[in-house]
Amino acid sequence: MSELLLATEGGQIVAFDPSTYQHSCVFHSSDDEAMMGIEAHGEHLYVASLSRIYKLRLSDFSKVAETEFYEPTPDFHQMQFYDGRLYVTSTKVNEIWIYDGDLQLVETHVIAPPNPKRRIKYKKNYNHLNNIIRHEGRFYIDLNWLAQKQYASSGVLVCDENLEEIERFEFGWETHDFQFIDGKRVAICATSDKGKRVKHVRRSGLMVEGELVFEHDSDEAFCKGLCYDDEFIYLCGGRKMERKHRKKSNSIIYILNRDDYSLARKFESTDIKAVKGAIIRP
C-alpha cells in the first residue's frame, strides 16, 4: 500500500500510511476553512483551501508561495498541473482558473450553463464543478449537476486543449473525482443528506463505466477523494454529519482491491477529519 497525502475538513494536509494507519499533519492552513484541492508536481505540492492556494516544498512541506485570500470565495475544489499551468475548479463561479507555477493567475474560463439557449436565470454555481483532468489530449471536467436539477444526474464536460467545449455526457450522480483507471471511466457517486431533495437512487460508492462496482452505506459516509496505486484504490471521505457539525466529522477511507473492486479494509479516524482530496505521496 502506498502512503497518501490527504486534504481534510480540519484545514490540514495529512500524511497517512494505510498499511500501518500511522499519520501526521504536515501542513495546517492559517485559514479557517477546509483543505480541498491537492496536486503534486516535481518538487512541489499545491494545496487549496476554499479561498486560497498554497505552494509547498514536498521535501519538508514548507511554504513557497500563496495566493491572496479571495473574497468572496471562489470555493476552490480540485486541481491538476499540466504543461506549466495549474488548472483549478472555481466551483462557486462555475469557472476554471489557470495559474502558472508561481501561483500567478493567468486565465479564467467560464463553463457554459447546462442549456445556454434556454431563457432561464441560472445561479452562478449551476454545475458545481468538482475536478478537472486531462486525458489523451482532452480535458474532462466533472459536473456534479449536469442539467437544471440539483442532486440529480451528474455528467462530464469534454473540452479541447483550449477548454473549448466538445461534448457533455451523463455519468452517475453527485459525482466527485472523475478519472480514468486502466482506460475506464471512474468516479465516486455520493448521496446527500435526507434533508436535501435528492432526485437519484440513494446509493453511494465507486462507479466504473456506468456500473456501481463497489457500494457502501450511503448514510455512513460521503466520499470526495479518489486515488490509486498498482494494487489498491483509495476511496476517501468522511462520516456523514449535519453541515454545522462537519468540521468534527471523522475521516473514512475504503481501500479496494484494484483487480476486482472488493473491499480490502476500511479505516476510520477521529484524529483525521473528513477527507476532501487525496493523492498518492510522490
GROMACS .gro file of C-alpha atoms in nm:
model
  282
    1MET     CA    1   0.000   0.000   0.000
    2SER     CA    2   0.118   0.350  -0.084
    3GLU     CA    3   0.140   0.643   0.152
    4LEU     CA    4  -0.128   0.904   0.090
    5LEU     CA    5  -0.148   1.281   0.126
    6LEU     CA    6  -0.494   1.388   0.238
    7ALA     CA    7  -0.660   1.730   0.227
    8THR     CA    8  -0.901   1.743   0.519
    9GLU     CA    9  -1.200   1.927   0.661
   10GLY     CA   10  -0.985   2.037   0.953
   11GLY     CA   11  -0.767   2.260   0.731
   12GLN     CA   12  -0.480   2.011   0.739
   13ILE     CA   13  -0.270   1.815   0.494
   14VAL     CA   14  -0.213   1.473   0.649
   15ALA     CA   15   0.043   1.210   0.553
   16PHE     CA   16  -0.122   0.871   0.602
   17ASP     CA   17   0.021   0.519   0.573
   18PRO     CA   18  -0.274   0.282   0.507
   19SER     CA   19  -0.065  -0.028   0.582
   20THR     CA   20   0.012   0.081   0.941
   21TYR     CA   21  -0.254   0.354   0.992
   22GLN     CA   22   0.022   0.589   1.107
   23HIS     CA   23  -0.042   0.951   1.020
   24SER     CA   24   0.090   1.300   1.082
   25CYS     CA   25  -0.014   1.654   0.998
   26VAL     CA   26   0.244   1.801   0.757
   27PHE     CA   27   0.074   2.135   0.690
   28HIS     CA   28  -0.202   2.333   0.859
   29SER     CA   29  -0.368   2.623   0.682
   30SER     CA   30  -0.400   2.950   0.868
   31ASP     CA   31  -0.741   2.997   0.702
   32ASP     CA   32  -1.042   2.879   0.897
   33GLU     CA   33  -1.151   2.662   0.604
   34ALA     CA   34  -1.138   2.305   0.483
   35MET     CA   35  -0.849   2.200   0.262
   36MET     CA   36  -0.985   2.086  -0.074
   37GLY     CA   37  -0.754   2.054  -0.376
   38ILE     CA   38  -0.420   1.874  -0.370
   39GLU     CA   39  -0.172   1.816  -0.652
   40ALA     CA   40   0.198   1.725  -0.664
   41HIS     CA   41   0.428   1.839  -0.944
   42GLY     CA   42   0.805   1.797  -0.945
   43GLU     CA   43   0.947   1.908  -0.612
   44HIS     CA   44   0.633   2.093  -0.506
   45LEU     CA   45   0.288   2.031  -0.363
   46TYR     CA   46  -0.005   2.258  -0.445
   47VAL     CA   47  -0.293   2.263  -0.197
   48ALA     CA   48  -0.605   2.475  -0.177
   49SER     CA   49  -0.850   2.582   0.085
   50LEU     CA   50  -1.183   2.715  -0.036
   51SER     CA   51  -1.037   3.065  -0.078
   52ARG     CA   52  -0.659   3.037  -0.113
   53ILE     CA   53  -0.397   2.823  -0.292
   54TYR     CA   54  -0.058   2.733  -0.143
   55LYS     CA   55   0.264   2.609  -0.300
   56LEU     CA   56   0.474   2.391  -0.066
   57ARG     CA   57   0.805   2.208  -0.087
   58LEU     CA   58   0.747   1.833  -0.095
   59SER     CA   59   1.072   1.773   0.093
   60ASP     CA   60   0.961   1.942   0.416
   61PHE     CA   61   0.618   2.095   0.336
   62SER     CA   62   0.746   2.446   0.395
   63LYS     CA   63   0.556   2.724   0.220
   64VAL     CA   64   0.696   2.871  -0.100
   65ALA     CA   65   0.408   3.091  -0.214
   66GLU     CA   66   0.038   3.156  -0.169
   67THR     CA   67  -0.237   3.344  -0.344
   68GLU     CA   68  -0.440   3.617  -0.186
   69PHE     CA   69  -0.735   3.514   0.028
   70TYR     CA   70  -1.017   3.563  -0.222
   71GLU     CA   71  -1.333   3.734  -0.102
   72PRO     CA   72  -1.595   3.636  -0.192
   73THR     CA   73  -1.465   3.282  -0.202
   74PRO     CA   74  -1.433   3.107  -0.540
   75ASP     CA   75  -1.488   2.782  -0.349
   76PHE     CA   76  -1.185   2.602  -0.492
   77HIS     CA   77  -1.230   2.226  -0.524
   78GLN     CA   78  -0.976   2.012  -0.712
   79MET     CA   79  -0.682   2.089  -0.942
   80GLN     CA   80  -0.425   1.939  -1.178
   81PHE     CA   81  -0.089   2.059  -1.315
   82TYR     CA   82  -0.018   2.033  -1.689
   83ASP     CA   83   0.248   2.197  -1.908
   84GLY     CA   84   0.349   2.458  -1.654
   85ARG     CA   85  -0.007   2.551  -1.561
   86LEU     CA   86  -0.224   2.470  -1.260
   87TYR     CA   87  -0.590   2.416  -1.358
   88VAL     CA   88  -0.829   2.474  -1.068
   89THR     CA   89  -1.207   2.429  -1.041
   90SER     CA   90  -1.355   2.751  -0.900
   91THR     CA   91  -1.684   2.597  -0.810
   92LYS     CA   92  -1.887   2.888  -0.678
   93VAL     CA   93  -1.844   3.088  -1.001
   94ASN     CA   94  -1.853   2.785  -1.235
   95GLU     CA   95  -1.513   2.864  -1.381
   96ILE     CA   96  -1.171   2.710  -1.437
   97TRP     CA   97  -0.890   2.931  -1.308
   98ILE     CA   98  -0.543   2.875  -1.452
   99TYR     CA   99  -0.225   2.969  -1.264
  100ASP     CA  100   0.142   2.949  -1.351
  101GLY     CA  101   0.380   2.753  -1.131
  102ASP     CA  102   0.433   3.056  -0.906
  103LEU     CA  103   0.060   3.097  -0.843
  104GLN     CA  104   0.009   3.397  -1.066
  105LEU     CA  105  -0.340   3.391  -1.217
  106VAL     CA  106  -0.305   3.365  -1.595
  107GLU     CA  107  -0.653   3.292  -1.733
  108THR     CA  108  -1.010   3.220  -1.631
  109HIS     CA  109  -1.263   3.018  -1.832
  110VAL     CA  110  -1.639   3.029  -1.774
  111ILE     CA  111  -1.819   2.696  -1.811
  112ALA     CA  112  -2.142   2.746  -2.005
  113PRO     CA  113  -2.481   2.676  -1.839
  114PRO     CA  114  -2.644   2.336  -1.897
  115ASN     CA  115  -2.869   2.485  -2.166
  116PRO     CA  116  -2.736   2.825  -2.282
  117LYS     CA  117  -3.021   2.867  -2.532
  118ARG     CA  118  -3.295   2.835  -2.272
  119ARG     CA  119  -3.415   3.161  -2.119
  120ILE     CA  120  -3.363   3.092  -1.754
  121LYS     CA  121  -3.173   3.269  -1.478
  122TYR     CA  122  -2.908   3.032  -1.353
  123LYS     CA  123  -2.738   3.061  -1.019
  124LYS     CA  124  -2.361   3.110  -1.061
  125ASN     CA  125  -2.291   2.762  -0.926
  126TYR     CA  126  -2.504   2.592  -1.191
  127ASN     CA  127  -2.287   2.283  -1.244
  128HIS     CA  128  -2.100   2.256  -0.912
  129LEU     CA  129  -1.767   2.174  -1.080
  130ASN     CA  130  -1.566   1.919  -0.886
  131ASN     CA  131  -1.246   1.826  -1.067
  132ILE     CA  132  -1.062   1.865  -1.396
  133ILE     CA  133  -0.824   1.617  -1.560
  134ARG     CA  134  -0.653   1.583  -1.898
  135HIS     CA  135  -0.659   1.251  -2.080
  136GLU     CA  136  -0.532   1.178  -2.431
  137GLY     CA  137  -0.528   1.545  -2.529
  138ARG     CA  138  -0.868   1.638  -2.391
  139PHE     CA  139  -0.985   1.796  -2.067
  140TYR     CA  140  -1.261   1.629  -1.866
  141ILE     CA  141  -1.448   1.841  -1.610
  142ASP     CA  142  -1.669   1.673  -1.351
  143LEU     CA  143  -2.015   1.833  -1.343
  144ASN     CA  144  -2.180   1.739  -1.016
  145TRP     CA  145  -2.505   1.875  -1.159
  146LEU     CA  146  -2.535   1.802  -1.530
  147ALA     CA  147  -2.868   1.973  -1.602
  148GLN     CA  148  -3.104   2.219  -1.433
  149LYS     CA  149  -3.182   1.992  -1.139
  150GLN     CA  150  -2.956   1.975  -0.834
  151TYR     CA  151  -2.890   1.642  -0.659
  152ALA     CA  152  -2.984   1.456  -0.976
  153SER     CA  153  -2.778   1.329  -1.268
  154SER     CA  154  -2.410   1.418  -1.290
  155GLY     CA  155  -2.201   1.435  -1.602
  156VAL     CA  156  -1.871   1.522  -1.763
  157LEU     CA  157  -1.780   1.814  -1.988
  158VAL     CA  158  -1.522   1.725  -2.253
  159CYS     CA  159  -1.307   2.010  -2.388
  160ASP     CA  160  -1.014   2.052  -2.622
  161GLU     CA  161  -0.676   2.177  -2.500
  162ASN     CA  162  -0.805   2.536  -2.517
  163LEU     CA  163  -1.104   2.446  -2.297
  164GLU     CA  164  -1.344   2.481  -2.588
  165GLU     CA  165  -1.643   2.252  -2.538
  166ILE     CA  166  -1.663   1.931  -2.743
  167GLU     CA  167  -1.943   1.741  -2.572
  168ARG     CA  168  -2.113   1.657  -2.243
  169PHE     CA  169  -2.224   1.315  -2.130
  170GLU     CA  170  -2.420   1.183  -1.833
  171PHE     CA  171  -2.226   0.986  -1.574
  172GLY     CA  172  -2.354   0.883  -1.231
  173TRP     CA  173  -2.499   1.110  -0.963
  174GLU     CA  174  -2.341   1.359  -0.722
  175THR     CA  175  -2.005   1.257  -0.866
  176HIS     CA  176  -1.660   1.352  -0.741
  177ASP     CA  177  -1.307   1.300  -0.876
  178PHE     CA  178  -1.387   1.168  -1.226
  179GLN     CA  179  -1.079   0.987  -1.359
  180PHE     CA  180  -0.957   0.718  -1.597
  181ILE     CA  181  -0.820   0.399  -1.441
  182ASP     CA  182  -0.696   0.125  -1.676
  183GLY     CA  183  -0.861   0.317  -1.960
  184LYS     CA  184  -1.203   0.303  -1.791
  185ARG     CA  185  -1.413   0.599  -1.678
  186VAL     CA  186  -1.432   0.608  -1.299
  187ALA     CA  187  -1.591   0.837  -1.041
  188ILE     CA  188  -1.723   0.848  -0.687
  189CYS     CA  189  -2.104   0.851  -0.661
  190ALA     CA  190  -2.236   1.005  -0.340
  191THR     CA  191  -2.573   1.072  -0.178
  192SER     CA  192  -2.658   1.391   0.009
  193ASP     CA  193  -2.838   1.401   0.341
  194LYS     CA  194  -3.204   1.303   0.357
  195GLY     CA  195  -3.290   1.668   0.414
  196LYS     CA  196  -3.186   1.751   0.056
  197ARG     CA  197  -3.426   1.696  -0.235
  198VAL     CA  198  -3.229   1.406  -0.380
  199LYS     CA  199  -3.357   1.301  -0.723
  200HIS     CA  200  -3.146   0.991  -0.778
  201VAL     CA  201  -3.117   0.643  -0.631
  202ARG     CA  202  -2.987   0.657  -0.274
  203ARG     CA  203  -2.671   0.459  -0.341
  204SER     CA  204  -2.304   0.552  -0.290
  205GLY     CA  205  -1.972   0.404  -0.395
  206LEU     CA  206  -1.736   0.366  -0.689
  207MET     CA  207  -1.873   0.380  -1.044
  208VAL     CA  208  -1.681   0.228  -1.335
  209GLU     CA  209  -1.818   0.272  -1.688
  210GLY     CA  210  -2.168   0.340  -1.555
  211GLU     CA  211  -2.180   0.049  -1.310
  212LEU     CA  212  -2.155   0.083  -0.932
  213VAL     CA  213  -1.885  -0.178  -0.873
  214PHE     CA  214  -1.838  -0.104  -0.502
  215GLU     CA  215  -2.111   0.020  -0.272
  216HIS     CA  216  -2.100   0.148   0.085
  217ASP     CA  217  -2.376   0.258   0.322
  218SER     CA  218  -2.499   0.595   0.192
  219ASP     CA  219  -2.587   0.701   0.546
  220GLU     CA  220  -2.240   0.617   0.675
  221ALA     CA  221  -2.007   0.828   0.464
  222PHE     CA  222  -1.979   1.092   0.191
  223CYS     CA  223  -1.667   1.043  -0.021
  224LYS     CA  224  -1.489   1.304  -0.233
  225GLY     CA  225  -1.127   1.192  -0.285
  226LEU     CA  226  -1.008   0.912  -0.514
  227CYS     CA  227  -0.656   0.788  -0.583
  228TYR     CA  228  -0.492   0.456  -0.664
  229ASP     CA  229  -0.165   0.263  -0.689
  230ASP     CA  230  -0.078  -0.064  -0.864
  231GLU     CA  231  -0.282  -0.280  -0.625
  232PHE     CA  232  -0.539  -0.064  -0.448
  233ILE     CA  233  -0.796   0.209  -0.500
  234TYR     CA  234  -0.849   0.452  -0.212
  235LEU     CA  235  -1.200   0.596  -0.172
  236CYS     CA  236  -1.169   0.879   0.080
  237GLY     CA  237  -1.429   1.083   0.264
  238GLY     CA  238  -1.590   1.139   0.599
  239ARG     CA  239  -1.868   1.024   0.825
  240LYS     CA  240  -2.193   1.200   0.745
  241MET     CA  241  -2.287   1.486   0.976
  242GLU     CA  242  -2.502   1.797   0.954
  243ARG     CA  243  -2.318   2.081   0.779
  244LYS     CA  244  -2.290   2.285   1.100
  245HIS     CA  245  -2.103   1.993   1.264
  246ARG     CA  246  -1.900   1.887   0.959
  247LYS     CA  247  -1.566   2.015   1.092
  248LYS     CA  248  -1.591   1.740   1.356
  249SER     CA  249  -1.660   1.463   1.105
  250ASN     CA  250  -1.435   1.154   1.123
  251SER     CA  251  -1.242   1.055   0.813
  252ILE     CA  252  -1.339   0.727   0.646
  253ILE     CA  253  -1.127   0.555   0.381
  254TYR     CA  254  -1.242   0.249   0.188
  255ILE     CA  255  -0.944   0.059   0.046
  256LEU     CA  256  -1.044  -0.153  -0.254
  257ASN     CA  257  -0.855  -0.423  -0.441
  258ARG     CA  258  -0.786  -0.278  -0.782
  259ASP     CA  259  -0.832  -0.607  -0.968
  260ASP     CA  260  -1.194  -0.672  -0.862
  261TYR     CA  261  -1.302  -0.362  -0.662
  262SER     CA  262  -1.364  -0.571  -0.349
  263LEU     CA  263  -1.314  -0.413  -0.008
  264ALA     CA  264  -0.968  -0.489   0.132
  265ARG     CA  265  -1.010  -0.284   0.451
  266LYS     CA  266  -1.186   0.019   0.595
  267PHE     CA  267  -1.024   0.288   0.806
  268GLU     CA  268  -1.192   0.546   1.028
  269SER     CA  269  -1.021   0.808   1.242
  270THR     CA  270  -1.134   1.068   1.493
  271ASP     CA  271  -0.792   1.238   1.461
  272ILE     CA  272  -0.806   1.287   1.084
  273LYS     CA  273  -1.111   1.486   0.985
  274ALA     CA  274  -1.320   1.420   0.672
  275VAL     CA  275  -1.110   1.391   0.357
  276LYS     CA  276  -1.181   1.634   0.071
  277GLY     CA  277  -0.898   1.536  -0.164
  278ALA     CA  278  -0.633   1.264  -0.181
  279ILE     CA  279  -0.323   1.175  -0.384
  280ILE     CA  280  -0.051   0.912  -0.365
  281ARG     CA  281   0.251   1.066  -0.194
  282PRO     CA  282   0.529   1.102  -0.455
   0.00000   0.00000   0.00000
